[in-house]
Amino acid sequence: MERRAQLATNLARVRARIADACAAAGRDRGEVTLVAVTKTYPAADVLSLAELGVRDIGENRDQEAAPKAAEIAAHGVEVRWHFVGQLQRNKARSVVRYADLVHSVDSVRLAAALADAVERGRDRPLDVLVQVSIDGDPRRGGAAGDELDRVVAAVAERPALRLRGVMAVAPLGWPAETAFARLAEVAQRVRDRHPDATVVSAGMSEDLEAAISWGATHVRIGSALLGKRAYPG
Ligand SMILES: *Cc1c(COP(=O)(O)O)cnc(C)c1O
């Protein structure tokens, strides 16, 4: 019960921050979805969050997400699973079984692997975001420049995938405002060609306000909700 109360308190704080950021930006609160990133935390926390009304859950490793999703489903609780981490192609077949939105498609080969996996093992298309590398350094995931255009095209050409928008993580050492301003430009460019690509997944515990001021529709919040992680996940 103590844990549950802690989560409720944290959730109230995060919701207030989101509401304040929307108000400051002149945006409707309904435009921003809170994704609770539960990596390294147990399924019991997902159940508590679901009871508190959080129905969008993010994970970054298939090895952890797949059994957690199965456990939540076994409880008869429905949540939307967001896959937010770097994804290896050999995990595509597992991820398409439970994920509702994959935020981290950053290569032509990964797009193809996901589309193939959907065709073999899923009865409906998979929603995906293309991950943008804001500083062009691919080590933290994401694509930039011409490569980004190629990934967008690779997603758009496969009926098994639905291009829903873009995602980014602010590069280390960058002011969040600068990073998310740049992402907003990229998001607009993608939307000019693909009008259904309306999602902008940006903002984490430290920088959700900056992300919302630059048009984020999905914020991915881990530590501010669940506590500091004992290991990075
Ligand atoms: C862990 C993680 C988050 C959440 O980070 P916090 O700083 O704990 O809020 C968001 N996005 C991605 C891709 C992550 O891996």
PDB file of C-alpha atoms in Angstrom, residues 14-103:
ATOM      1  CA  VAL A  14       3.706  14.648 -12.989  1.00  0.00           C
ATOM      2  CA  ARG A  15       0.142  15.303 -14.115  1.00  0.00           C
ATOM      3  CA  ALA A  16       0.324  18.785 -12.593  1.00  0.00           C
ATOM      4  CA  ARG A  17       3.593  19.475 -14.408  1.00  0.00           C
ATOM      5  CA  ILE A  18       2.045  18.379 -17.698  1.00  0.00           C
ATOM      6  CA  ALA A  19      -1.054  20.506 -17.103  1.00  0.00           C
ATOM      7  CA  ASP A  20       1.072  23.546 -16.209  1.00  0.00           C
ATOM      8  CA  ALA A  21       3.271  23.069 -19.265  1.00  0.00           C
ATOM      9  CA  CYS A  22       0.214  22.799 -21.516  1.00  0.00           C
ATOM     10  CA  ALA A  23      -1.266  25.945 -20.000  1.00  0.00           C
ATOM     11  CA  ALA A  24       2.026  27.824 -20.428  1.00  0.00           C
ATOM     12  CA  ALA A  25       2.187  26.741 -24.057  1.00  0.00           C
ATOM     13  CA  GLY A  26      -1.461  27.546 -24.739  1.00  0.00           C
ATOM     14  CA  ARG A  27      -2.112  23.912 -25.560  1.00  0.00           C
ATOM     15  CA  ASP A  28      -5.053  21.702 -24.668  1.00  0.00           C
ATOM     16  CA  ARG A  29      -4.155  19.161 -21.946  1.00  0.00           C
ATOM     17  CA  GLY A  30      -5.825  16.476 -24.042  1.00  0.00           C
ATOM     18  CA  GLU A  31      -3.107  16.810 -26.688  1.00  0.00           C
ATOM     19  CA  VAL A  32      -0.445  15.240 -24.454  1.00  0.00           C
ATOM     20  CA  THR A  33      -0.332  11.551 -23.531  1.00  0.00           C
ATOM     21  CA  LEU A  34       1.644  10.449 -20.493  1.00  0.00           C
ATOM     22  CA  VAL A  35       3.602   7.264 -21.155  1.00  0.00           C
ATOM     23  CA  ALA A  36       4.858   5.722 -17.899  1.00  0.00           C
ATOM     24  CA  VAL A  37       8.243   4.126 -18.550  1.00  0.00           C
ATOM     25  CA  THR A  38       8.300   1.185 -16.135  1.00  0.00           C
ATOM     26  CA  LYS A  39      11.637  -0.383 -17.109  1.00  0.00           C
ATOM     27  CA  THR A  40      13.395  -2.091 -14.173  1.00  0.00           C
ATOM     28  CA  TYR A  41      10.159  -1.888 -12.128  1.00  0.00           C
ATOM     29  CA  PRO A  42       7.838  -4.861 -11.564  1.00  0.00           C
ATOM     30  CA  ALA A  43       4.492  -5.670 -13.139  1.00  0.00           C
ATOM     31  CA  ALA A  44       2.865  -4.830  -9.781  1.00  0.00           C
ATOM     32  CA  ASP A  45       3.748  -1.174 -10.416  1.00  0.00           C
ATOM     33  CA  VAL A  46       2.156  -1.345 -13.863  1.00  0.00           C
ATOM     34  CA  LEU A  47      -1.022  -2.686 -12.254  1.00  0.00           C
ATOM     35  CA  SER A  48      -1.003   0.123  -9.679  1.00  0.00           C
ATOM     36  CA  LEU A  49      -0.494   2.746 -12.368  1.00  0.00           C
ATOM     37  CA  ALA A  50      -3.278   1.216 -14.459  1.00  0.00           C
ATOM     38  CA  GLU A  51      -5.619   1.440 -11.462  1.00  0.00           C
ATOM     39  CA  LEU A  52      -4.616   5.082 -11.110  1.00  0.00           C
ATOM     40  CA  GLY A  53      -5.657   5.630 -14.713  1.00  0.00           C
ATOM     41  CA  VAL A  54      -2.349   5.371 -16.573  1.00  0.00           C
ATOM     42  CA  ARG A  55      -2.971   3.170 -19.563  1.00  0.00           C
ATOM     43  CA  ASP A  56       0.140   3.901 -21.633  1.00  0.00           C
ATOM     44  CA  ILE A  57       3.175   1.940 -20.492  1.00  0.00           C
ATOM     45  CA  GLY A  58       6.689   2.175 -21.945  1.00  0.00           C
ATOM     46  CA  GLU A  59       9.508  -0.365 -21.872  1.00  0.00           C
ATOM     47  CA  ASN A  60      12.921  -0.367 -23.511  1.00  0.00           C
ATOM     48  CA  ARG A  61      14.030  -4.010 -23.537  1.00  0.00           C
ATOM     49  CA  ASP A  62      12.114  -6.884 -25.069  1.00  0.00           C
ATOM     50  CA  GLN A  63      13.523  -9.378 -22.544  1.00  0.00           C
ATOM     51  CA  GLU A  64      11.822  -7.415 -19.792  1.00  0.00           C
ATOM     52  CA  ALA A  65       8.769  -6.142 -21.658  1.00  0.00           C
ATOM     53  CA  ALA A  66       7.521  -9.434 -23.119  1.00  0.00           C
ATOM     54  CA  PRO A  67       7.036 -11.242 -19.788  1.00  0.00           C
ATOM     55  CA  LYS A  68       5.682  -8.074 -18.152  1.00  0.00           C
ATOM     56  CA  ALA A  69       3.101  -7.630 -20.896  1.00  0.00           C
ATOM     57  CA  ALA A  70       2.096 -11.295 -20.520  1.00  0.00           C
ATOM     58  CA  GLU A  71       1.711 -10.866 -16.768  1.00  0.00           C
ATOM     59  CA  ILE A  72      -0.481  -7.790 -17.134  1.00  0.00           C
ATOM     60  CA  ALA A  73      -2.624  -9.511 -19.761  1.00  0.00           C
ATOM     61  CA  ALA A  74      -3.008 -12.511 -17.418  1.00  0.00           C
ATOM     62  CA  HIS A  75      -4.531 -10.120 -14.873  1.00  0.00           C
ATOM     63  CA  GLY A  76      -7.092  -9.121 -17.481  1.00  0.00           C
ATOM     64  CA  VAL A  77      -5.818  -5.528 -17.454  1.00  0.00           C
ATOM     65  CA  GLU A  78      -5.559  -3.714 -20.764  1.00  0.00           C
ATOM     66  CA  VAL A  79      -2.800  -1.205 -21.281  1.00  0.00           C
ATOM     67  CA  ARG A  80      -1.102   0.137 -24.411  1.00  0.00           C
ATOM     68  CA  TRP A  81       2.517  -0.965 -24.657  1.00  0.00           C
ATOM     69  CA  HIS A  82       5.042   1.502 -26.014  1.00  0.00           C
ATOM     70  CA  PHE A  83       8.430   0.150 -27.038  1.00  0.00           C
ATOM     71  CA  VAL A  84      10.860   3.045 -26.563  1.00  0.00           C
ATOM     72  CA  GLY A  85      14.338   1.491 -26.590  1.00  0.00           C
ATOM     73  CA  GLN A  86      16.875   0.524 -29.175  1.00  0.00           C
ATOM     74  CA  LEU A  87      15.520  -2.567 -30.842  1.00  0.00           C
ATOM     75  CA  GLN A  88      17.491  -5.381 -32.406  1.00  0.00           C
ATOM     76  CA  ARG A  89      16.060  -6.929 -35.513  1.00  0.00           C
ATOM     77  CA  ASN A  90      16.019 -10.400 -33.981  1.00  0.00           C
ATOM     78  CA  LYS A  91      13.555  -9.102 -31.368  1.00  0.00           C
ATOM     79  CA  ALA A  92      11.047  -7.864 -33.952  1.00  0.00           C
ATOM     80  CA  ARG A  93       8.964 -11.032 -33.899  1.00  0.00           C
ATOM     81  CA  SER A  94       8.562 -10.848 -30.148  1.00  0.00           C
ATOM     82  CA  VAL A  95       7.837  -7.120 -29.994  1.00  0.00           C
ATOM     83  CA  VAL A  96       5.058  -7.157 -32.606  1.00  0.00           C
ATOM     84  CA  ARG A  97       3.123  -9.593 -30.410  1.00  0.00           C
ATOM     85  CA  TYR A  98       2.497  -7.067 -27.634  1.00  0.00           C
ATOM     86  CA  ALA A  99       3.557  -3.571 -28.723  1.00  0.00           C
ATOM     87  CA  ASP A 100       0.961  -0.985 -29.683  1.00  0.00           C
ATOM     88  CA  LEU A 101       3.450   1.703 -30.684  1.00  0.00           C
ATOM     89  CA  VAL A 102       7.160   1.257 -31.408  1.00  0.00           C
ATOM     90  CA  HIS A 103       8.875   4.638 -30.900  1.00  0.00           C
TER      91      HIS A 103
END
